[in-house]
């Protein structure tokens, strides 16, 4: 809707595109989080809500998704809106006939009040925001770029547990180079003082040097490690991620680095603290063993998942709701 990435929220979400965590300040995140308990109540107690009454949200997903798609679909309906769901438009829409991205966005803009877009290209979400003049675009993952709503739910999950988002020691493991959830999460964490983030990855999958310097320039302390022995004992949060197979040109390069750091019960007991929480944006493909699922520190299939719906409900209410 607004054609610039510097489209800061600045206390007012109404009608704004949600493209990057860079649009957010601490204050904006506070506004969003203050709505989440109410959204949980609406969802959990099956309370009726008309916040999005009469609104239609298009979910336009060019890449596979389970949680993001499912939780956006649920979130819209929980607060009284309706969805038009287009999965895989490359196969099942006029895109097959050669329709351009521009035309597709214009068409769905005409049908809806907002478009939630997942796309394999980094520039797609901001391009869609330029094309769509009347409705906001919500970025549900733009290639290896960002995944802002995932980071917001991750931050909420950390906040719920520790009652703060500053002064934290975090370990993020897996694919730093291609992991869009990681790129948004670090942006979010860098809004708060005194956070230290340890990044555990194979050498080939470190952050790009551009992102590394962009992030460290924000004042957040980033320490890159390549061995589990270097994990400090005092981390409050572990955030594990999948190696992003679909971003590799050569499958052999993927095979070389996959499952280098696997969380088993023994691994967790050896390197994590007693109160460390273990998060994962999911899907996991072997990097956390199912034997860990019942450990009280493992919250990826519990609160982290549920918070995804509540935080997306809150965000949609602020962007599209009446007040
Ligand atoms: C992530 C994504 O698609 O970026 N999944 C998600 O949205 N929860 C993470 C991933 O695919 O590894």
Tab-separated table of C-alpha atoms and ligand atoms in Angstrom:
chain	number	residue	atom	x	y	z
A	1	UNK	CA	0.000	0.000	0.000
A	2	UNK	CA	2.712	2.395	0.971
A	3	UNK	CA	5.571	2.125	-1.460
A	4	UNK	CA	8.550	2.537	0.821
A	5	UNK	CA	10.320	0.109	3.069
A	6	UNK	CA	10.907	2.929	5.505
A	7	UNK	CA	7.208	2.724	6.220
A	8	UNK	CA	7.645	2.802	9.996
A	9	UNK	CA	4.734	1.767	12.150
A	10	UNK	CA	5.301	4.649	14.529
A	11	UNK	CA	2.472	3.730	16.857
A	12	UNK	CA	-0.094	3.415	14.079
A	13	UNK	CA	-0.594	0.067	12.339
A	14	UNK	CA	-3.745	1.009	10.478
A	15	UNK	CA	-3.514	0.166	6.766
A	16	UNK	CA	0.266	-0.326	6.871
A	17	UNK	CA	2.152	-2.961	4.927
A	18	UNK	CA	4.056	-5.308	7.214
A	19	UNK	CA	7.221	-6.133	5.298
A	20	UNK	CA	10.153	-6.049	7.707
A	21	UNK	CA	10.985	-5.971	11.400
A	22	UNK	CA	12.831	-2.743	10.536
A	23	UNK	CA	9.455	-0.971	10.552
A	24	UNK	CA	9.005	-1.671	14.258
A	25	UNK	CA	10.127	0.148	17.390
A	26	UNK	CA	9.965	-1.118	20.966
A	27	UNK	CA	6.802	0.923	21.384
A	28	UNK	CA	5.103	-0.711	18.375
A	29	UNK	CA	5.933	-4.165	19.680
A	30	UNK	CA	4.506	-3.194	23.059
A	31	UNK	CA	1.245	-2.064	21.434
A	32	UNK	CA	1.006	-5.353	19.551
A	33	UNK	CA	1.817	-7.501	22.577
A	34	UNK	CA	-0.738	-5.699	24.736
A	35	UNK	CA	-3.494	-7.109	22.498
A	36	UNK	CA	-2.304	-10.708	22.557
A	37	UNK	CA	-3.926	-11.841	25.858
A	38	UNK	CA	-7.306	-10.642	24.567
A	39	UNK	CA	-6.745	-12.537	21.318
A	40	UNK	CA	-5.843	-15.660	23.259
A	41	UNK	CA	-9.101	-15.372	25.135
A	42	UNK	CA	-11.087	-14.983	21.909
A	43	UNK	CA	-9.402	-18.031	20.391
A	44	UNK	CA	-9.137	-20.207	23.467
A	45	UNK	CA	-12.567	-19.568	24.944
A	46	UNK	CA	-14.226	-19.561	21.523
A	47	UNK	CA	-15.545	-16.062	22.162
A	48	UNK	CA	-17.310	-14.442	19.207
A	49	UNK	CA	-15.440	-11.553	17.640
A	50	UNK	CA	-16.370	-9.167	14.877
A	51	UNK	CA	-13.104	-7.259	14.674
A	52	UNK	CA	-12.711	-8.184	10.984
A	53	UNK	CA	-16.434	-8.456	10.170
A	54	UNK	CA	-16.937	-7.935	6.437
A	55	UNK	CA	-13.209	-8.127	5.694
A	56	UNK	CA	-11.623	-10.532	3.259
A	57	UNK	CA	-7.963	-11.446	3.466
A	58	UNK	CA	-6.251	-13.166	0.545
A	59	UNK	CA	-3.578	-15.687	1.478
A	60	UNK	CA	-1.352	-15.860	-1.587
A	61	UNK	CA	1.375	-18.458	-1.051
A	62	UNK	CA	3.899	-19.161	-3.814
A	63	UNK	CA	5.937	-21.379	-1.459
A	64	UNK	CA	4.893	-24.326	0.723
A	65	UNK	CA	3.680	-23.588	4.240
A	66	UNK	CA	1.840	-25.324	7.052
A	67	UNK	CA	2.019	-23.137	10.156
A	68	UNK	CA	2.147	-19.677	8.634
A	69	UNK	CA	-0.674	-20.455	6.231
A	70	UNK	CA	-2.731	-22.348	8.801
A	71	UNK	CA	-2.315	-19.790	11.544
A	72	UNK	CA	-3.090	-16.808	9.303
A	73	UNK	CA	-6.197	-18.605	8.061
A	74	UNK	CA	-7.223	-19.375	11.631
A	75	UNK	CA	-6.365	-15.872	12.842
A	76	UNK	CA	-8.571	-14.142	10.249
A	77	UNK	CA	-11.517	-16.402	11.073
A	78	UNK	CA	-11.076	-16.163	14.840
A	79	UNK	CA	-11.689	-12.428	14.617
A	80	UNK	CA	-14.615	-12.620	12.248
A	81	UNK	CA	-13.035	-12.162	8.825
A	82	UNK	CA	-12.948	-14.430	5.800
A	83	UNK	CA	-10.118	-15.722	3.644
A	84	UNK	CA	-9.511	-16.432	-0.014
A	85	UNK	CA	-6.732	-18.997	-0.090
A	86	UNK	CA	-4.455	-19.352	-3.084
A	87	UNK	CA	-1.807	-21.990	-2.545
A	88	UNK	CA	0.768	-22.580	-5.201
A	89	UNK	CA	-0.452	-20.034	-7.779
A	90	UNK	CA	2.369	-21.154	-10.103
A	91	UNK	CA	0.368	-24.344	-10.615
A	92	UNK	CA	-3.241	-23.490	-9.981
A	93	UNK	CA	-3.917	-19.914	-11.053
A	94	UNK	CA	-3.565	-17.774	-14.156
A	95	UNK	CA	0.149	-17.565	-13.348
A	96	UNK	CA	0.326	-20.889	-15.252
A	97	UNK	CA	-0.990	-19.055	-18.307
A	98	UNK	CA	1.760	-16.474	-18.010
A	99	UNK	CA	0.091	-13.823	-15.869
A	100	UNK	CA	2.647	-11.425	-14.395
A	101	UNK	CA	3.187	-10.940	-10.672
A	102	UNK	CA	1.971	-7.341	-11.055
A	103	UNK	CA	-1.329	-8.424	-12.579
A	104	UNK	CA	-1.853	-11.158	-9.996
A	105	UNK	CA	-1.381	-8.670	-7.163
A	106	UNK	CA	-3.722	-6.136	-8.794
A	107	UNK	CA	-6.412	-8.759	-9.281
A	108	UNK	CA	-6.335	-9.979	-5.687
A	109	UNK	CA	-6.157	-6.421	-4.427
A	110	UNK	CA	-9.504	-5.852	-6.133
A	111	UNK	CA	-11.073	-8.770	-4.258
A	112	UNK	CA	-9.766	-8.131	-0.772
A	113	UNK	CA	-8.937	-5.936	2.202
A	114	UNK	CA	-5.392	-7.296	2.639
A	115	UNK	CA	-3.006	-9.724	0.982
A	116	UNK	CA	-0.769	-12.054	2.976
A	117	UNK	CA	2.049	-13.015	0.627
A	118	UNK	CA	4.686	-15.748	0.720
A	119	UNK	CA	7.102	-15.724	-2.193
A	120	UNK	CA	10.538	-17.198	-3.025
A	121	UNK	CA	12.018	-13.842	-4.106
A	122	UNK	CA	13.495	-11.423	-1.566
A	123	UNK	CA	12.100	-8.340	-3.302
A	124	UNK	CA	8.575	-9.718	-3.802
A	125	UNK	CA	6.862	-8.385	-0.677
A	126	UNK	CA	8.018	-4.796	-1.102
A	127	UNK	CA	7.254	-4.969	-4.816
A	128	UNK	CA	3.732	-6.172	-4.019
A	129	UNK	CA	3.402	-3.285	-1.567
A	130	UNK	CA	4.287	-0.862	-4.360
A	131	UNK	CA	1.816	-2.452	-6.753
A	132	UNK	CA	-1.120	-2.715	-4.361
A	133	UNK	CA	-2.288	0.832	-3.763
A	134	UNK	CA	-5.454	0.105	-1.833
A	135	UNK	CA	-4.754	-2.792	0.475
A	136	UNK	CA	-1.895	-3.654	2.842
A	137	UNK	CA	0.543	-6.472	2.108
A	138	UNK	CA	1.665	-8.693	4.949
A	139	UNK	CA	4.961	-10.463	4.278
A	140	UNK	CA	4.644	-14.144	5.203
A	141	UNK	CA	8.193	-14.932	4.071
A	142	UNK	CA	10.136	-13.435	1.134
A	143	UNK	CA	12.763	-15.961	0.027
A	144	UNK	CA	15.824	-15.792	2.253
A	145	UNK	CA	14.885	-12.265	3.286
A	146	UNK	CA	12.561	-11.943	6.251
A	147	UNK	CA	9.605	-13.470	8.035
A	148	UNK	CA	8.351	-10.655	10.252
A	149	UNK	CA	5.248	-12.300	11.704
A	150	UNK	CA	7.286	-15.334	12.735
A	151	UNK	CA	9.755	-13.065	14.540
A	152	UNK	CA	6.920	-11.238	16.292
A	153	UNK	CA	5.503	-14.489	17.615
A	154	UNK	CA	8.999	-15.642	18.581
A	155	UNK	CA	9.615	-12.404	20.463
A	156	UNK	CA	6.243	-12.705	22.165
A	157	UNK	CA	7.053	-16.258	23.232
A	158	UNK	CA	10.369	-15.121	24.742
A	159	UNK	CA	8.701	-12.132	26.393
A	160	UNK	CA	5.958	-14.309	27.884
A	161	UNK	CA	8.570	-16.559	29.428
A	162	UNK	CA	11.131	-14.033	30.711
A	163	UNK	CA	9.040	-10.847	30.989
A	164	UNK	CA	11.683	-8.925	29.105
A	165	UNK	CA	13.337	-8.705	25.707
A	166	UNK	CA	16.585	-7.090	26.835
A	167	UNK	CA	19.586	-8.457	28.698
A	168	UNK	CA	19.203	-11.886	27.165
A	169	UNK	CA	21.725	-14.449	25.994
A	170	UNK	CA	20.419	-16.396	23.035
A	171	UNK	CA	21.750	-19.203	20.916
A	172	UNK	CA	20.479	-19.417	17.338
A	173	UNK	CA	21.532	-22.543	15.477
A	174	UNK	CA	21.261	-23.860	11.932
A	175	UNK	CA	21.093	-21.890	8.704
A	176	UNK	CA	22.007	-18.264	9.375
A	177	UNK	CA	22.634	-17.535	5.705
A	178	UNK	CA	19.261	-18.587	4.326
A	179	UNK	CA	17.003	-18.579	7.382
A	180	UNK	CA	14.562	-15.703	7.013
A	181	UNK	CA	13.107	-16.266	10.475
A	182	UNK	CA	16.595	-15.700	11.899
A	183	UNK	CA	17.049	-12.488	9.893
A	184	UNK	CA	13.831	-11.018	11.280
A	185	UNK	CA	14.432	-12.288	14.819
A	186	UNK	CA	17.880	-10.655	15.067
A	187	UNK	CA	16.390	-7.380	13.784
A	188	UNK	CA	13.778	-7.602	16.522
A	189	UNK	CA	16.254	-8.465	19.281
A	190	UNK	CA	18.469	-5.571	18.260
A	191	UNK	CA	15.708	-3.118	19.223
A	192	UNK	CA	16.414	-3.938	22.871
A	193	UNK	CA	19.609	-3.230	24.836
A	194	UNK	CA	22.208	-5.693	26.038
A	195	UNK	CA	21.229	-8.762	24.066
A	196	UNK	CA	23.947	-11.210	23.075
A	197	UNK	CA	23.269	-13.661	20.281
A	198	UNK	CA	25.466	-16.690	19.699
A	199	UNK	CA	25.118	-18.023	16.164
A	200	UNK	CA	25.974	-21.705	15.775
A	201	UNK	CA	26.243	-22.815	12.164
A	202	UNK	CA	28.500	-24.608	9.728
A	203	UNK	CA	31.031	-22.173	8.245
A	204	UNK	CA	29.226	-22.205	4.871
A	205	UNK	CA	25.973	-21.071	6.482
A	206	UNK	CA	27.137	-18.090	8.490
A	207	UNK	CA	25.259	-14.821	8.091
A	208	UNK	CA	26.196	-12.941	4.928
A	209	UNK	CA	28.912	-10.419	5.797
A	210	UNK	CA	26.534	-7.645	4.799
A	211	UNK	CA	23.924	-8.776	7.312
A	212	UNK	CA	26.578	-9.417	9.939
A	213	UNK	CA	27.808	-5.833	9.774
A	214	UNK	CA	24.313	-4.386	9.378
A	215	UNK	CA	23.194	-6.187	12.552
A	216	UNK	CA	26.288	-5.496	14.652
A	217	UNK	CA	26.060	-1.819	13.700
A	218	UNK	CA	22.757	-1.760	15.538
A	219	UNK	CA	24.608	-2.487	18.771
A	220	UNK	CA	23.543	-6.088	19.296
A	221	UNK	CA	26.411	-8.384	20.252
A	222	UNK	CA	26.800	-11.248	17.797
A	223	UNK	CA	29.212	-14.095	18.463
A	224	UNK	CA	29.632	-16.701	15.736
A	225	UNK	CA	30.561	-20.222	16.824
A	226	UNK	CA	30.994	-23.469	14.948
A	227	UNK	CA	31.240	-26.051	17.722
A	228	UNK	CA	28.730	-27.090	20.323
A	229	UNK	CA	31.528	-26.995	22.912
A	230	UNK	CA	31.507	-23.222	22.506
A	231	UNK	CA	27.866	-22.840	23.583
A	232	UNK	CA	27.869	-20.793	26.773
A	233	UNK	CA	26.015	-22.189	29.760
A	234	UNK	CA	24.003	-19.080	30.518
A	235	UNK	CA	21.716	-18.916	27.472
A	236	UNK	CA	18.066	-18.245	28.225
A	237	UNK	CA	16.894	-19.118	24.713
A	238	UNK	CA	17.857	-21.721	22.158
A	239	UNK	CA	16.374	-21.109	18.712
A	240	UNK	CA	17.047	-24.055	16.427
A	241	UNK	CA	16.424	-23.887	12.674
A	242	UNK	CA	16.332	-26.167	9.681
A	243	UNK	CA	19.013	-26.062	6.975
A	244	UNK	CA	17.050	-24.493	4.103
A	245	UNK	CA	17.425	-27.258	1.510
A	246	UNK	CA	15.416	-25.420	-1.157
A	247	UNK	CA	17.982	-22.602	-1.258
A	248	UNK	CA	20.854	-24.888	-2.339
A	249	UNK	CA	21.740	-25.172	-6.016
A	250	UNK	CA	23.600	-28.413	-5.479
A	251	UNK	CA	22.072	-31.130	-3.302
A	252	UNK	CA	25.577	-32.406	-2.416
A	253	UNK	CA	26.330	-29.097	-0.709
A	254	UNK	CA	23.166	-29.549	1.344
A	255	UNK	CA	24.041	-33.130	2.285
A	256	UNK	CA	27.415	-31.900	3.572
A	257	UNK	CA	25.931	-29.486	6.098
A	258	UNK	CA	22.569	-30.977	7.054
A	259	UNK	CA	22.091	-32.190	10.596
A	260	UNK	CA	25.455	-30.974	11.776
A	261	UNK	CA	23.921	-29.851	15.064
A	262	UNK	CA	21.248	-32.215	16.297
A	263	UNK	CA	19.540	-31.669	19.648
A	264	UNK	CA	19.208	-34.998	21.414
A	265	UNK	CA	18.273	-35.297	25.092
A	266	UNK	CA	21.955	-35.764	25.874
A	267	UNK	CA	22.924	-32.703	23.841
A	268	UNK	CA	20.303	-30.612	25.626
A	269	UNK	CA	21.328	-31.871	29.045
A	270	UNK	CA	25.008	-31.243	28.301
A	271	UNK	CA	24.875	-27.771	26.783
A	272	UNK	CA	21.622	-26.059	27.802
A	273	UNK	CA	20.781	-24.533	31.148
A	274	UNK	CA	18.065	-25.765	33.455
A	275	UNK	CA	15.744	-22.933	32.465
A	276	UNK	CA	16.746	-22.527	28.832
A	277	UNK	CA	13.768	-22.632	26.480
A	278	UNK	CA	14.134	-24.537	23.223
A	279	UNK	CA	12.353	-22.943	20.267
A	280	UNK	CA	12.096	-23.798	16.556
A	281	UNK	CA	10.014	-22.088	13.848
A	282	UNK	CA	9.342	-25.547	12.358
A	283	UNK	CA	9.315	-27.617	10.239
A	284	UNK	CA	12.127	-29.631	11.784
A	285	UNK	CA	13.798	-32.205	9.605
A	286	UNK	CA	15.949	-34.116	12.035
A	287	UNK	CA	17.716	-31.297	13.886
A	288	UNK	CA	15.688	-31.837	17.071
A	289	UNK	CA	15.007	-35.462	17.953
A	290	UNK	CA	11.452	-36.358	19.020
A	291	UNK	CA	12.867	-37.709	22.297
A	292	UNK	CA	13.301	-34.061	23.346
A	293	UNK	CA	9.636	-33.131	22.808
A	294	UNK	CA	8.518	-33.926	26.333
A	295	UNK	CA	11.324	-32.046	28.024
A	296	UNK	CA	9.723	-29.039	29.770
A	297	UNK	CA	12.276	-26.774	28.077
A	298	UNK	CA	10.987	-27.739	24.611
A	299	UNK	CA	8.236	-25.297	23.640
A	300	UNK	CA	8.271	-25.449	19.824
A	301	UNK	CA	5.184	-27.644	19.602
A	302	UNK	CA	3.484	-25.968	22.532
A	303	UNK	CA	3.303	-22.244	23.336
A	304	UNK	CA	5.359	-21.134	20.356
A	305	UNK	CA	2.861	-22.613	17.901
A	306	UNK	CA	-0.217	-21.276	19.671
A	307	UNK	CA	1.273	-17.822	20.014
A	308	UNK	CA	1.541	-17.750	16.218
A	309	UNK	CA	-2.224	-17.527	15.900
A	310	UNK	CA	-2.696	-15.020	18.740
A	311	UNK	CA	0.037	-12.656	17.536
A	312	UNK	CA	-1.269	-12.784	13.948
A	313	UNK	CA	-4.787	-12.079	15.236
A	314	UNK	CA	-3.453	-9.040	17.101
A	315	UNK	CA	-1.521	-7.814	14.077
A	316	UNK	CA	-4.475	-8.174	11.711
A	317	UNK	CA	-6.745	-6.456	14.221
A	318	UNK	CA	-4.365	-3.487	14.337
A	319	UNK	CA	-3.790	-3.290	10.582
A	320	UNK	CA	-7.366	-3.946	9.476
A	321	UNK	CA	-9.638	-3.513	12.477
A	322	UNK	CA	-12.009	-0.623	13.048
A	323	UNK	CA	-10.326	1.120	15.969
B	1	LIG	C1	9.857	-21.101	8.376
B	1	LIG	C2	9.838	-20.472	7.023
B	1	LIG	O1	9.038	-20.819	6.163
B	1	LIG	O2	10.670	-19.598	6.828
B	1	LIG	N1	8.709	-21.793	8.707
B	1	LIG	C3	7.658	-21.084	9.214
B	1	LIG	O3	7.151	-20.188	8.602
B	1	LIG	N2	7.263	-21.411	10.445
B	1	LIG	C4	11.067	-21.858	8.675
B	1	LIG	C5	11.510	-22.897	7.722
B	1	LIG	O4	10.892	-23.163	6.691
B	1	LIG	O5	12.544	-23.484	8.022
